[in-house]
Amino acid sequence: MDNGRGKLIRKQFDDLTRIHSGLELSEDFPNRWAIRGNLSFDVTYAGKNINDTFSILISIPKDYPQSPPAIQETGGRIPRAIDYHILPDAGNFCLSTPLRVRLKFQKNPTLLYFVNGLVIPFLFSFSYKKLYGNMPYGEFSHGRLGIFESYQELFGITEPHAVLGLLKILAEDCYRGHLPCPCGNGERIRHCHGRLIREICIYQSQDEFLLDYLQCITYLNKSGVNLDKSVLLSKKVMKHWKRLTQGFDKNKKRGTESVKNENIE
Amino acid sequence: MISKRHDDLRMLLQALAEFLDISDTQYDAAVSHYKAVGEWLNEENSSIVKHDPNIYSQGSFRLGTMIKPISDGDEYDIDLVCELKNLRKGEVSQKQLKDMIGDRLKENERYRKIIEECNRCWKLKYSDATRFHMDILPAIPADTVDDISPTTDPELSFSAILITDKELREWQRSNPIGFAEWFKERMRAQFEAMRMLVAKSLRATVEQIPDYKVKTPLQRSIQILKRHRDIMFSDDIDDKPISIIITTLAAHAYNNESDLIDALLNIVSGMPLYIEYRDGVTYIPNPTNPLENFADKWNPKKHPRREEKFRQWLEQVQTDLDVALRADDLHDIIKKLKPRFGDNLINKVATTTFPDWRSSAGVSATLAPQISISKPIKPWGK
């Protein structure tokens, strides 16, 4: 029996293989889907043409298409190291920060778009760097700095308090359109960054924004940026965070992702 | 052609088990880590040296059935016993015993930083390259008749111990050495034969070959079964069959087959035969203590689906072996094994065993589709 999700995956896979014929769909275990095979592309970008083929494995998550698939290279060409934007443990690509991947994927949540819009650009940049020595469209720094940079880029501002001010709205889930926009241009939020905030707030949970927020604070503190009181979170949110991390610790043995306390120090 | 499939599959599974094994370097590192713990407990000024502390391994590390974790970054759990040979049940409480060993460990600068208390043991979490998690189980000898299970084989009773448990009032019985002896007995014929072979190939005497250098088809089968289980239950951790059940049933079912595939097929079909029912309760007795039920967590009220899932898993292994044996060719076997043991692992295993398997794939030169990149996002790294 094929459930709705299975049907959707099969249908999307048909569209995918019409373009990329070297891929095969497999239901490894009931309701656990994967795509394997060779992915070829012919890309011209910034005046450079690259034609390449990679062996790949795409793992489709249980909550697909709410979450995008995970992808890894299986031919042993890309070293499993963070410098190549590969998570060393599982070997999955760090296509970008989780939020950026979701934002991009949800514009067109299909397997074909995932491959053409996210996977091929990633593989292209790997091949490009091999040939020309640099990343064709840049990269975020690793770790917390990269998270901070990604919000700088997303909001189109660089000043730390302004970035944190906007992110805090998401972390505390307290959007008030009539308040002045934290970016500091004097407008009310609803006439300024409000649209963006309301657009992105559905792509991550409040807890995930909260974690990002704390990562940014930790990074800025460690790099010696003087932060003022405006960055402090409300008591209610801090209490919630404490409960959350305790819960995570307890569940650690059961395979739940643990969020280390270092993030909030 | 059938025998060719058989050969290919055997070579792949053999290499797979070797990949799953911890390396000699890791083995040596683990031994030197726990010997260092033993030395610390036995130092002249140690508060417990008078109780004659003895540290030894137990569990999969002792049995030679340990496997690497699925993710490269995950830790290796190594189970140890710290037995205070000169103490007896009447002379010490469970808490005292636990604290004695814990306190002594905490006197060490290094251990203090990495120690954690668990229900039954002290855990040392090494953050060095080895990523070992050493569970040290405080124990005392069990030498009164009461504490040794009456039905236990007398030959195995010499190593019976009592262990502590924070949640239970009574001392708990255990016998890790006895279990290991029983396990070894189950594969004696193969073990001796293979040890001889290893000795010959190294031009050494049989005595010079340590146990861990010999891996019988039983041990290899258990390693393969454990990884298959890890993958199949990767999103169902709660009902994942525990290793001691797999190990016990497999050792029962093993008939000293010398061929890995024969062993696996026989083990997988034989394992269910050793699941007993006593008064309507599923029972998998500990061979060194028949009163202990390894399946006590299969209680149908608390975990109604555990037994069913265990049986389903065994059926899946059986199906997977059949499918692999009926595969069209080497490529097909590799393809069938990937979802079961992990793509990355199987690729490595295949490349080691058949270095040019990819080139024989007959990769049809498909025309690469032209893709245009617009608004690419920047990669990141955790």
PDB file of N, CA, C and O in Angstrom, chain A residues 19-20 24 28-29 32 36 40-43 51 57 62 74 80 82 85 89 94-97 104 116 118 135 137-138 140-143 146-147 153, chain B residues 71-73 77 125 231-232 234-235 237-238 316 335 338-340 343-344 347 358 363 366 368-371 373-382:
ATOM      1  N   ILE A  19      14.954  14.265 -16.134  1.00  0.00           N
ATOM      2  CA  ILE A  19      16.148  15.083 -16.390  1.00  0.00           C
ATOM      3  C   ILE A  19      17.414  14.310 -16.004  1.00  0.00           C
ATOM      4  O   ILE A  19      18.389  14.281 -16.735  1.00  0.00           O
ATOM      5  N   HIS A  20      17.362  13.682 -14.838  1.00  0.00           N
ATOM      6  CA  HIS A  20      18.561  13.006 -14.324  1.00  0.00           C
ATOM      7  C   HIS A  20      18.319  11.501 -14.342  1.00  0.00           C
ATOM      8  O   HIS A  20      17.857  10.919 -13.361  1.00  0.00           O
ATOM      9  N   GLU A  24      18.175   6.285  -9.029  1.00  0.00           N
ATOM     10  CA  GLU A  24      17.182   5.241  -8.737  1.00  0.00           C
ATOM     11  C   GLU A  24      16.543   5.490  -7.386  1.00  0.00           C
ATOM     12  O   GLU A  24      17.222   5.862  -6.422  1.00  0.00           O
ATOM     13  N   ASP A  28      14.042   1.775   1.251  1.00  0.00           N
ATOM     14  CA  ASP A  28      14.982   0.905   1.969  1.00  0.00           C
ATOM     15  C   ASP A  28      14.288   0.070   3.038  1.00  0.00           C
ATOM     16  O   ASP A  28      14.533  -1.122   3.176  1.00  0.00           O
ATOM     17  N   PHE A  29      13.478   0.725   3.830  1.00  0.00           N
ATOM     18  CA  PHE A  29      12.645   0.074   4.818  1.00  0.00           C
ATOM     19  C   PHE A  29      11.272   0.720   4.668  1.00  0.00           C
ATOM     20  O   PHE A  29      11.178   1.785   4.057  1.00  0.00           O
ATOM     21  N   ARG A  32      10.903   4.469   4.491  1.00  0.00           N
ATOM     22  CA  ARG A  32      12.219   5.103   4.529  1.00  0.00           C
ATOM     23  C   ARG A  32      12.778   5.113   3.105  1.00  0.00           C
ATOM     24  O   ARG A  32      13.188   4.065   2.600  1.00  0.00           O
ATOM     25  N   ARG A  36      19.552   6.901  -5.089  1.00  0.00           N
ATOM     26  CA  ARG A  36      20.976   6.655  -5.302  1.00  0.00           C
ATOM     27  C   ARG A  36      21.304   6.723  -6.779  1.00  0.00           C
ATOM     28  O   ARG A  36      20.441   6.491  -7.613  1.00  0.00           O
ATOM     29  N   SER A  40      24.774  13.784 -13.203  1.00  0.00           N
ATOM     30  CA  SER A  40      25.632  14.529 -14.121  1.00  0.00           C
ATOM     31  C   SER A  40      25.051  15.917 -14.343  1.00  0.00           C
ATOM     32  O   SER A  40      23.843  16.109 -14.277  1.00  0.00           O
ATOM     33  N   PHE A  41      25.935  16.866 -14.601  1.00  0.00           N
ATOM     34  CA  PHE A  41      25.432  18.206 -14.932  1.00  0.00           C
ATOM     35  C   PHE A  41      26.405  18.909 -15.868  1.00  0.00           C
ATOM     36  O   PHE A  41      27.583  18.580 -15.935  1.00  0.00           O
ATOM     37  N   ASP A  42      25.842  19.846 -16.587  1.00  0.00           N
ATOM     38  CA  ASP A  42      26.610  20.686 -17.506  1.00  0.00           C
ATOM     39  C   ASP A  42      26.202  22.113 -17.167  1.00  0.00           C
ATOM     40  O   ASP A  42      25.098  22.545 -17.485  1.00  0.00           O
ATOM     41  N   VAL A  43      27.087  22.799 -16.449  1.00  0.00           N
ATOM     42  CA  VAL A  43      26.721  24.107 -15.921  1.00  0.00           C
ATOM     43  C   VAL A  43      27.663  25.173 -16.451  1.00  0.00           C
ATOM     44  O   VAL A  43      28.879  24.976 -16.484  1.00  0.00           O
ATOM     45  N   ASN A  51      31.436  20.320 -16.725  1.00  0.00           N
ATOM     46  CA  ASN A  51      30.642  19.127 -16.971  1.00  0.00           C
ATOM     47  C   ASN A  51      31.185  18.058 -16.043  1.00  0.00           C
ATOM     48  O   ASN A  51      32.355  17.706 -16.128  1.00  0.00           O
ATOM     49  N   LEU A  57      23.819  10.004  -2.746  1.00  0.00           N
ATOM     50  CA  LEU A  57      22.736   9.369  -1.989  1.00  0.00           C
ATOM     51  C   LEU A  57      21.873  10.488  -1.402  1.00  0.00           C
ATOM     52  O   LEU A  57      22.371  11.346  -0.682  1.00  0.00           O
ATOM     53  N   LYS A  62      11.412  11.766   7.164  1.00  0.00           N
ATOM     54  CA  LYS A  62      10.052  11.304   7.473  1.00  0.00           C
ATOM     55  C   LYS A  62       9.019  12.401   7.247  1.00  0.00           C
ATOM     56  O   LYS A  62       7.879  12.124   6.910  1.00  0.00           O
ATOM     57  N   THR A  74      28.819   9.662  -2.568  1.00  0.00           N
ATOM     58  CA  THR A  74      29.200   8.308  -2.151  1.00  0.00           C
ATOM     59  C   THR A  74      30.345   7.736  -2.975  1.00  0.00           C
ATOM     60  O   THR A  74      30.701   6.575  -2.817  1.00  0.00           O
ATOM     61  N   ARG A  80      35.447  14.058   3.519  1.00  0.00           N
ATOM     62  CA  ARG A  80      34.444  14.278   4.565  1.00  0.00           C
ATOM     63  C   ARG A  80      35.024  15.211   5.603  1.00  0.00           C
ATOM     64  O   ARG A  80      35.404  14.807   6.692  1.00  0.00           O
ATOM     65  N   ILE A  82      34.886  19.441   7.175  1.00  0.00           N
ATOM     66  CA  ILE A  82      34.090  20.648   7.254  1.00  0.00           C
ATOM     67  C   ILE A  82      34.597  21.692   6.257  1.00  0.00           C
ATOM     68  O   ILE A  82      33.845  22.521   5.768  1.00  0.00           O
ATOM     69  N   HIS A  85      32.613  21.608   3.431  1.00  0.00           N
ATOM     70  CA  HIS A  85      31.190  21.759   3.759  1.00  0.00           C
ATOM     71  C   HIS A  85      30.475  20.412   3.816  1.00  0.00           C
ATOM     72  O   HIS A  85      29.376  20.241   3.316  1.00  0.00           O
ATOM     73  N   ASP A  89      30.461  13.529  10.520  1.00  0.00           N
ATOM     74  CA  ASP A  89      29.825  12.350  11.101  1.00  0.00           C
ATOM     75  C   ASP A  89      29.050  11.550  10.072  1.00  0.00           C
ATOM     76  O   ASP A  89      29.373  10.420   9.747  1.00  0.00           O
ATOM     77  N   CYS A  94      26.622  20.258   3.908  1.00  0.00           N
ATOM     78  CA  CYS A  94      26.105  21.463   4.535  1.00  0.00           C
ATOM     79  C   CYS A  94      25.786  22.422   3.402  1.00  0.00           C
ATOM     80  O   CYS A  94      26.593  23.273   3.050  1.00  0.00           O
ATOM     81  N   LEU A  95      24.625  22.260   2.807  1.00  0.00           N
ATOM     82  CA  LEU A  95      24.278  23.076   1.641  1.00  0.00           C
ATOM     83  C   LEU A  95      24.302  24.558   1.991  1.00  0.00           C
ATOM     84  O   LEU A  95      24.667  25.392   1.182  1.00  0.00           O
ATOM     85  N   SER A  96      23.882  24.855   3.198  1.00  0.00           N
ATOM     86  CA  SER A  96      23.971  26.203   3.759  1.00  0.00           C
ATOM     87  C   SER A  96      23.493  26.085   5.195  1.00  0.00           C
ATOM     88  O   SER A  96      23.358  24.975   5.702  1.00  0.00           O
ATOM     89  N   THR A  97      23.192  27.211   5.861  1.00  0.00           N
ATOM     90  CA  THR A  97      22.607  27.087   7.199  1.00  0.00           C
ATOM     91  C   THR A  97      21.210  26.468   7.035  1.00  0.00           C
ATOM     92  O   THR A  97      20.577  26.627   5.990  1.00  0.00           O
ATOM     93  N   LYS A 104      15.136  28.302   0.708  1.00  0.00           N
ATOM     94  CA  LYS A 104      15.319  28.058  -0.721  1.00  0.00           C
ATOM     95  C   LYS A 104      14.440  26.880  -1.173  1.00  0.00           C
ATOM     96  O   LYS A 104      13.739  26.956  -2.180  1.00  0.00           O
ATOM     97  N   ASN A 116      18.330  20.428  -8.671  1.00  0.00           N
ATOM     98  CA  ASN A 116      18.825  21.483  -9.558  1.00  0.00           C
ATOM     99  C   ASN A 116      19.145  22.786  -8.831  1.00  0.00           C
ATOM    100  O   ASN A 116      20.081  23.490  -9.196  1.00  0.00           O
ATOM    101  N   LEU A 118      19.716  23.196  -5.385  1.00  0.00           N
ATOM    102  CA  LEU A 118      20.591  23.144  -4.214  1.00  0.00           C
ATOM    103  C   LEU A 118      21.783  22.204  -4.399  1.00  0.00           C
ATOM    104  O   LEU A 118      22.916  22.571  -4.101  1.00  0.00           O
ATOM    105  N   MET A 135      35.711  29.663  -4.318  1.00  0.00           N
ATOM    106  CA  MET A 135      34.299  29.306  -4.366  1.00  0.00           C
ATOM    107  C   MET A 135      33.567  30.300  -5.272  1.00  0.00           C
ATOM    108  O   MET A 135      33.673  31.511  -5.071  1.00  0.00           O
ATOM    109  N   TYR A 137      30.517  31.346  -5.606  1.00  0.00           N
ATOM    110  CA  TYR A 137      29.598  32.336  -5.031  1.00  0.00           C
ATOM    111  C   TYR A 137      29.802  32.468  -3.532  1.00  0.00           C
ATOM    112  O   TYR A 137      28.867  32.678  -2.769  1.00  0.00           O
ATOM    113  N   GLY A 138      31.065  32.335  -3.113  1.00  0.00           N
ATOM    114  CA  GLY A 138      31.397  32.566  -1.713  1.00  0.00           C
ATOM    115  C   GLY A 138      30.913  31.458  -0.800  1.00  0.00           C
ATOM    116  O   GLY A 138      30.372  30.450  -1.244  1.00  0.00           O
ATOM    117  N   PHE A 140      29.738  30.796   3.676  1.00  0.00           N
ATOM    118  CA  PHE A 140      29.655  31.326   5.030  1.00  0.00           C
ATOM    119  C   PHE A 140      30.793  30.744   5.843  1.00  0.00           C
ATOM    120  O   PHE A 140      31.260  29.629   5.574  1.00  0.00           O
ATOM    121  N   SER A 141      31.225  31.494   6.866  1.00  0.00           N
ATOM    122  CA  SER A 141      32.224  30.941   7.773  1.00  0.00           C
ATOM    123  C   SER A 141      31.619  29.731   8.473  1.00  0.00           C
ATOM    124  O   SER A 141      30.411  29.563   8.513  1.00  0.00           O
ATOM    125  N   HIS A 142      32.506  28.913   9.080  1.00  0.00           N
ATOM    126  CA  HIS A 142      32.007  27.758   9.822  1.00  0.00           C
ATOM    127  C   HIS A 142      31.374  28.208  11.135  1.00  0.00           C
ATOM    128  O   HIS A 142      31.692  29.266  11.646  1.00  0.00           O
ATOM    129  N   GLY A 143      30.543  27.374  11.669  1.00  0.00           N
ATOM    130  CA  GLY A 143      30.046  27.527  13.030  1.00  0.00           C
ATOM    131  C   GLY A 143      29.218  28.774  13.250  1.00  0.00           C
ATOM    132  O   GLY A 143      28.488  29.229  12.370  1.00  0.00           O
ATOM    133  N   GLY A 146      29.304  31.840  10.982  1.00  0.00           N
ATOM    134  CA  GLY A 146      28.548  31.630   9.750  1.00  0.00           C
ATOM    135  C   GLY A 146      27.060  31.887   9.938  1.00  0.00           C
ATOM    136  O   GLY A 146      26.398  32.453   9.071  1.00  0.00           O
ATOM    137  N   ILE A 147      26.536  31.467  11.097  1.00  0.00           N
ATOM    138  CA  ILE A 147      25.122  31.716  11.399  1.00  0.00           C
ATOM    139  C   ILE A 147      24.879  33.226  11.438  1.00  0.00           C
ATOM    140  O   ILE A 147      23.925  33.745  10.852  1.00  0.00           O
ATOM    141  N   GLU A 153      23.337  38.735   6.097  1.00  0.00           N
ATOM    142  CA  GLU A 153      23.009  38.745   4.676  1.00  0.00           C
ATOM    143  C   GLU A 153      21.493  38.764   4.463  1.00  0.00           C
ATOM    144  O   GLU A 153      20.972  39.512   3.633  1.00  0.00           O
TER     145      GLU A 153
ATOM    146  N   SER B  71      28.128   6.538  13.083  1.00  0.00           N
ATOM    147  CA  SER B  71      28.728   7.812  12.698  1.00  0.00           C
ATOM    148  C   SER B  71      30.168   7.867  13.180  1.00  0.00           C
ATOM    149  O   SER B  71      30.465   7.441  14.294  1.00  0.00           O
ATOM    150  N   ASP B  72      31.021   8.421  12.329  1.00  0.00           N
ATOM    151  CA  ASP B  72      32.437   8.501  12.686  1.00  0.00           C
ATOM    152  C   ASP B  72      32.650   9.239  14.001  1.00  0.00           C
ATOM    153  O   ASP B  72      33.582   8.966  14.733  1.00  0.00           O
ATOM    154  N   GLY B  73      31.761  10.182  14.290  1.00  0.00           N
ATOM    155  CA  GLY B  73      31.978  11.013  15.474  1.00  0.00           C
ATOM    156  C   GLY B  73      31.473  10.404  16.768  1.00  0.00           C
ATOM    157  O   GLY B  73      31.708  10.942  17.839  1.00  0.00           O
ATOM    158  N   ASP B  77      31.683   2.509  23.275  1.00  0.00           N
ATOM    159  CA  ASP B  77      31.390   2.094  24.650  1.00  0.00           C
ATOM    160  C   ASP B  77      32.184   0.839  24.979  1.00  0.00           C
ATOM    161  O   ASP B  77      32.076  -0.168  24.282  1.00  0.00           O
ATOM    162  N   LYS B 125      34.452   9.393  30.290  1.00  0.00           N
ATOM    163  CA  LYS B 125      34.251   9.811  28.893  1.00  0.00           C
ATOM    164  C   LYS B 125      35.526  10.457  28.375  1.00  0.00           C
ATOM    165  O   LYS B 125      35.751  11.652  28.582  1.00  0.00           O
ATOM    166  N   ILE B 231      21.034  -0.101  11.679  1.00  0.00           N
ATOM    167  CA  ILE B 231      20.472   0.648  10.554  1.00  0.00           C
ATOM    168  C   ILE B 231      18.949   0.506  10.554  1.00  0.00           C
ATOM    169  O   ILE B 231      18.230   1.483  10.441  1.00  0.00           O
ATOM    170  N   MET B 232      18.472  -0.707  10.731  1.00  0.00           N
ATOM    171  CA  MET B 232      17.020  -0.906  10.652  1.00  0.00           C
ATOM    172  C   MET B 232      16.290  -0.173  11.767  1.00  0.00           C
ATOM    173  O   MET B 232      15.190   0.313  11.572  1.00  0.00           O
ATOM    174  N   SER B 234      17.384   2.587  13.267  1.00  0.00           N
ATOM    175  CA  SER B 234      17.989   3.908  13.497  1.00  0.00           C
ATOM    176  C   SER B 234      16.946   4.963  13.862  1.00  0.00           C
ATOM    177  O   SER B 234      17.267   5.939  14.509  1.00  0.00           O
ATOM    178  N   ASP B 235      15.713   4.772  13.455  1.00  0.00           N
ATOM    179  CA  ASP B 235      14.711   5.741  13.905  1.00  0.00           C
ATOM    180  C   ASP B 235      13.698   5.100  14.856  1.00  0.00           C
ATOM    181  O   ASP B 235      12.571   5.548  14.980  1.00  0.00           O
ATOM    182  N   ILE B 237      14.910   3.748  18.181  1.00  0.00           N
ATOM    183  CA  ILE B 237      15.924   3.378  19.166  1.00  0.00           C
ATOM    184  C   ILE B 237      15.306   2.603  20.333  1.00  0.00           C
ATOM    185  O   ILE B 237      15.907   1.686  20.883  1.00  0.00           O
ATOM    186  N   ASP B 238      14.097   2.997  20.706  1.00  0.00           N
ATOM    187  CA  ASP B 238      13.463   2.423  21.879  1.00  0.00           C
ATOM    188  C   ASP B 238      13.258   0.912  21.776  1.00  0.00           C
ATOM    189  O   ASP B 238      13.430   0.199  22.753  1.00  0.00           O
ATOM    190  N   GLN B 316      13.719 -10.041   8.315  1.00  0.00           N
ATOM    191  CA  GLN B 316      14.297  -9.113   7.339  1.00  0.00           C
ATOM    192  C   GLN B 316      15.728  -9.532   6.980  1.00  0.00           C
ATOM    193  O   GLN B 316      16.108  -9.527   5.808  1.00  0.00           O
ATOM    194  N   LYS B 335      24.451  -3.289  -4.583  1.00  0.00           N
ATOM    195  CA  LYS B 335      23.268  -2.430  -4.551  1.00  0.00           C
ATOM    196  C   LYS B 335      22.287  -2.875  -3.461  1.00  0.00           C
ATOM    197  O   LYS B 335      21.684  -2.061  -2.770  1.00  0.00           O
ATOM    198  N   LYS B 338      23.638  -2.013   0.199  1.00  0.00           N
ATOM    199  CA  LYS B 338      23.766  -0.605   0.610  1.00  0.00           C
ATOM    200  C   LYS B 338      22.690  -0.133   1.591  1.00  0.00           C
ATOM    201  O   LYS B 338      23.015   0.437   2.627  1.00  0.00           O
ATOM    202  N   PRO B 339      21.407  -0.348   1.273  1.00  0.00           N
ATOM    203  CA  PRO B 339      20.406   0.157   2.216  1.00  0.00           C
ATOM    204  C   PRO B 339      20.467  -0.535   3.571  1.00  0.00           C
ATOM    205  O   PRO B 339      20.002   0.007   4.559  1.00  0.00           O
ATOM    206  N   ARG B 340      21.050  -1.717   3.615  1.00  0.00           N
ATOM    207  CA  ARG B 340      21.041  -2.479   4.861  1.00  0.00           C
ATOM    208  C   ARG B 340      22.191  -2.134   5.790  1.00  0.00           C
ATOM    209  O   ARG B 340      22.092  -2.259   6.998  1.00  0.00           O
ATOM    210  N   ASP B 343      25.417   3.158   2.788  1.00  0.00           N
ATOM    211  CA  ASP B 343      26.056   3.334   1.485  1.00  0.00           C
ATOM    212  C   ASP B 343      27.562   3.518   1.602  1.00  0.00           C
ATOM    213  O   ASP B 343      28.346   2.936   0.865  1.00  0.00           O
ATOM    214  N   ASN B 344      27.928   4.355   2.552  1.00  0.00           N
ATOM    215  CA  ASN B 344      29.333   4.703   2.661  1.00  0.00           C
ATOM    216  C   ASN B 344      30.175   3.485   3.023  1.00  0.00           C
ATOM    217  O   ASN B 344      31.207   3.214   2.418  1.00  0.00           O
ATOM    218  N   ASN B 347      30.294   0.991   0.116  1.00  0.00           N
ATOM    219  CA  ASN B 347      31.218   1.468  -0.926  1.00  0.00           C
ATOM    220  C   ASN B 347      32.667   1.182  -0.557  1.00  0.00           C
ATOM    221  O   ASN B 347      33.454   0.724  -1.376  1.00  0.00           O
ATOM    222  N   ARG B 358      33.724  -0.574  -9.783  1.00  0.00           N
ATOM    223  CA  ARG B 358      33.015   0.550 -10.403  1.00  0.00           C
ATOM    224  C   ARG B 358      33.222   0.596 -11.911  1.00  0.00           C
ATOM    225  O   ARG B 358      32.299   0.873 -12.672  1.00  0.00           O
ATOM    226  N   VAL B 363      29.171   2.211 -17.050  1.00  0.00           N
ATOM    227  CA  VAL B 363      28.465   3.479 -16.889  1.00  0.00           C
ATOM    228  C   VAL B 363      28.104   4.000 -18.270  1.00  0.00           C
ATOM    229  O   VAL B 363      28.961   4.362 -19.056  1.00  0.00           O
ATOM    230  N   THR B 366      25.632   8.914 -20.337  1.00  0.00           N
ATOM    231  CA  THR B 366      24.435   9.719 -20.561  1.00  0.00           C
ATOM    232  C   THR B 366      24.857  11.168 -20.753  1.00  0.00           C
ATOM    233  O   THR B 366      25.855  11.616 -20.201  1.00  0.00           O
ATOM    234  N   ALA B 368      25.023  14.798 -20.039  1.00  0.00           N
ATOM    235  CA  ALA B 368      24.757  15.588 -18.846  1.00  0.00           C
ATOM    236  C   ALA B 368      23.776  16.704 -19.174  1.00  0.00           C
ATOM    237  O   ALA B 368      23.980  17.434 -20.132  1.00  0.00           O
ATOM    238  N   PRO B 369      22.694  16.818 -18.396  1.00  0.00           N
ATOM    239  CA  PRO B 369      21.725  17.882 -18.689  1.00  0.00           C
ATOM    240  C   PRO B 369      22.299  19.261 -18.368  1.00  0.00           C
ATOM    241  O   PRO B 369      23.089  19.412 -17.429  1.00  0.00           O
ATOM    242  N   GLN B 370      21.907  20.221 -19.167  1.00  0.00           N
ATOM    243  CA  GLN B 370      22.352  21.586 -18.897  1.00  0.00           C
ATOM    244  C   GLN B 370      21.485  22.187 -17.804  1.00  0.00           C
ATOM    245  O   GLN B 370      20.268  22.204 -17.893  1.00  0.00           O
ATOM    246  N   ILE B 371      22.130  22.657 -16.770  1.00  0.00           N
ATOM    247  CA  ILE B 371      21.414  23.230 -15.630  1.00  0.00           C
ATOM    248  C   ILE B 371      21.915  24.658 -15.457  1.00  0.00           C
ATOM    249  O   ILE B 371      23.120  24.911 -15.541  1.00  0.00           O
ATOM    250  N   ILE B 373      22.278  27.940 -12.982  1.00  0.00           N
ATOM    251  CA  ILE B 373      22.284  28.248 -11.555  1.00  0.00           C
ATOM    252  C   ILE B 373      21.824  29.682 -11.363  1.00  0.00           C
ATOM    253  O   ILE B 373      22.372  30.607 -11.950  1.00  0.00           O
ATOM    254  N   SER B 374      20.776  29.840 -10.534  1.00  0.00           N
ATOM    255  CA  SER B 374      20.357  31.203 -10.235  1.00  0.00           C
ATOM    256  C   SER B 374      20.226  31.372  -8.740  1.00  0.00           C
ATOM    257  O   SER B 374      19.755  30.469  -8.042  1.00  0.00           O
ATOM    258  N   LYS B 375      20.635  32.501  -8.257  1.00  0.00           N
ATOM    259  CA  LYS B 375      20.613  32.827  -6.827  1.00  0.00           C
ATOM    260  C   LYS B 375      21.104  31.654  -5.976  1.00  0.00           C
ATOM    261  O   LYS B 375      20.358  31.144  -5.118  1.00  0.00           O
ATOM    262  N   PRO B 376      22.306  31.175  -6.188  1.00  0.00           N
ATOM    263  CA  PRO B 376      22.805  30.072  -5.348  1.00  0.00           C
ATOM    264  C   PRO B 376      22.967  30.539  -3.907  1.00  0.00           C
ATOM    265  O   PRO B 376      23.202  31.726  -3.673  1.00  0.00           O
ATOM    266  N   ILE B 377      22.801  29.605  -2.959  1.00  0.00           N
ATOM    267  CA  ILE B 377      23.051  29.975  -1.569  1.00  0.00           C
ATOM    268  C   ILE B 377      24.452  29.514  -1.186  1.00  0.00           C
ATOM    269  O   ILE B 377      24.983  28.550  -1.723  1.00  0.00           O
ATOM    270  N   LYS B 378      25.027  30.257  -0.235  1.00  0.00           N
ATOM    271  CA  LYS B 378      26.406  29.953   0.158  1.00  0.00           C
ATOM    272  C   LYS B 378      26.435  28.737   1.068  1.00  0.00           C
ATOM    273  O   LYS B 378      25.639  28.647   2.010  1.00  0.00           O
ATOM    274  N   PRO B 379      27.366  27.822   0.835  1.00  0.00           N
ATOM    275  CA  PRO B 379      27.503  26.700   1.773  1.00  0.00           C
ATOM    276  C   PRO B 379      27.981  27.181   3.142  1.00  0.00           C
ATOM    277  O   PRO B 379      28.524  28.279   3.266  1.00  0.00           O
ATOM    278  N   TRP B 380      27.753  26.329   4.119  1.00  0.00           N
ATOM    279  CA  TRP B 380      28.122  26.653   5.504  1.00  0.00           C
ATOM    280  C   TRP B 380      28.762  25.417   6.099  1.00  0.00           C
ATOM    281  O   TRP B 380      28.868  24.397   5.423  1.00  0.00           O
ATOM    282  N   GLY B 381      29.214  25.466   7.303  1.00  0.00           N
ATOM    283  CA  GLY B 381      29.749  24.286   7.975  1.00  0.00           C
ATOM    284  C   GLY B 381      29.580  24.450   9.459  1.00  0.00           C
ATOM    285  O   GLY B 381      29.808  25.532   9.987  1.00  0.00           O
ATOM    286  N   LYS B 382      29.130  23.379  10.104  1.00  0.00           N
ATOM    287  CA  LYS B 382      28.854  23.459  11.540  1.00  0.00           C
ATOM    288  C   LYS B 382      30.123  23.700  12.318  1.00  0.00           C
ATOM    289  O   LYS B 382      31.140  23.106  12.034  1.00  0.00           O
TER     290      LYS B 382
END
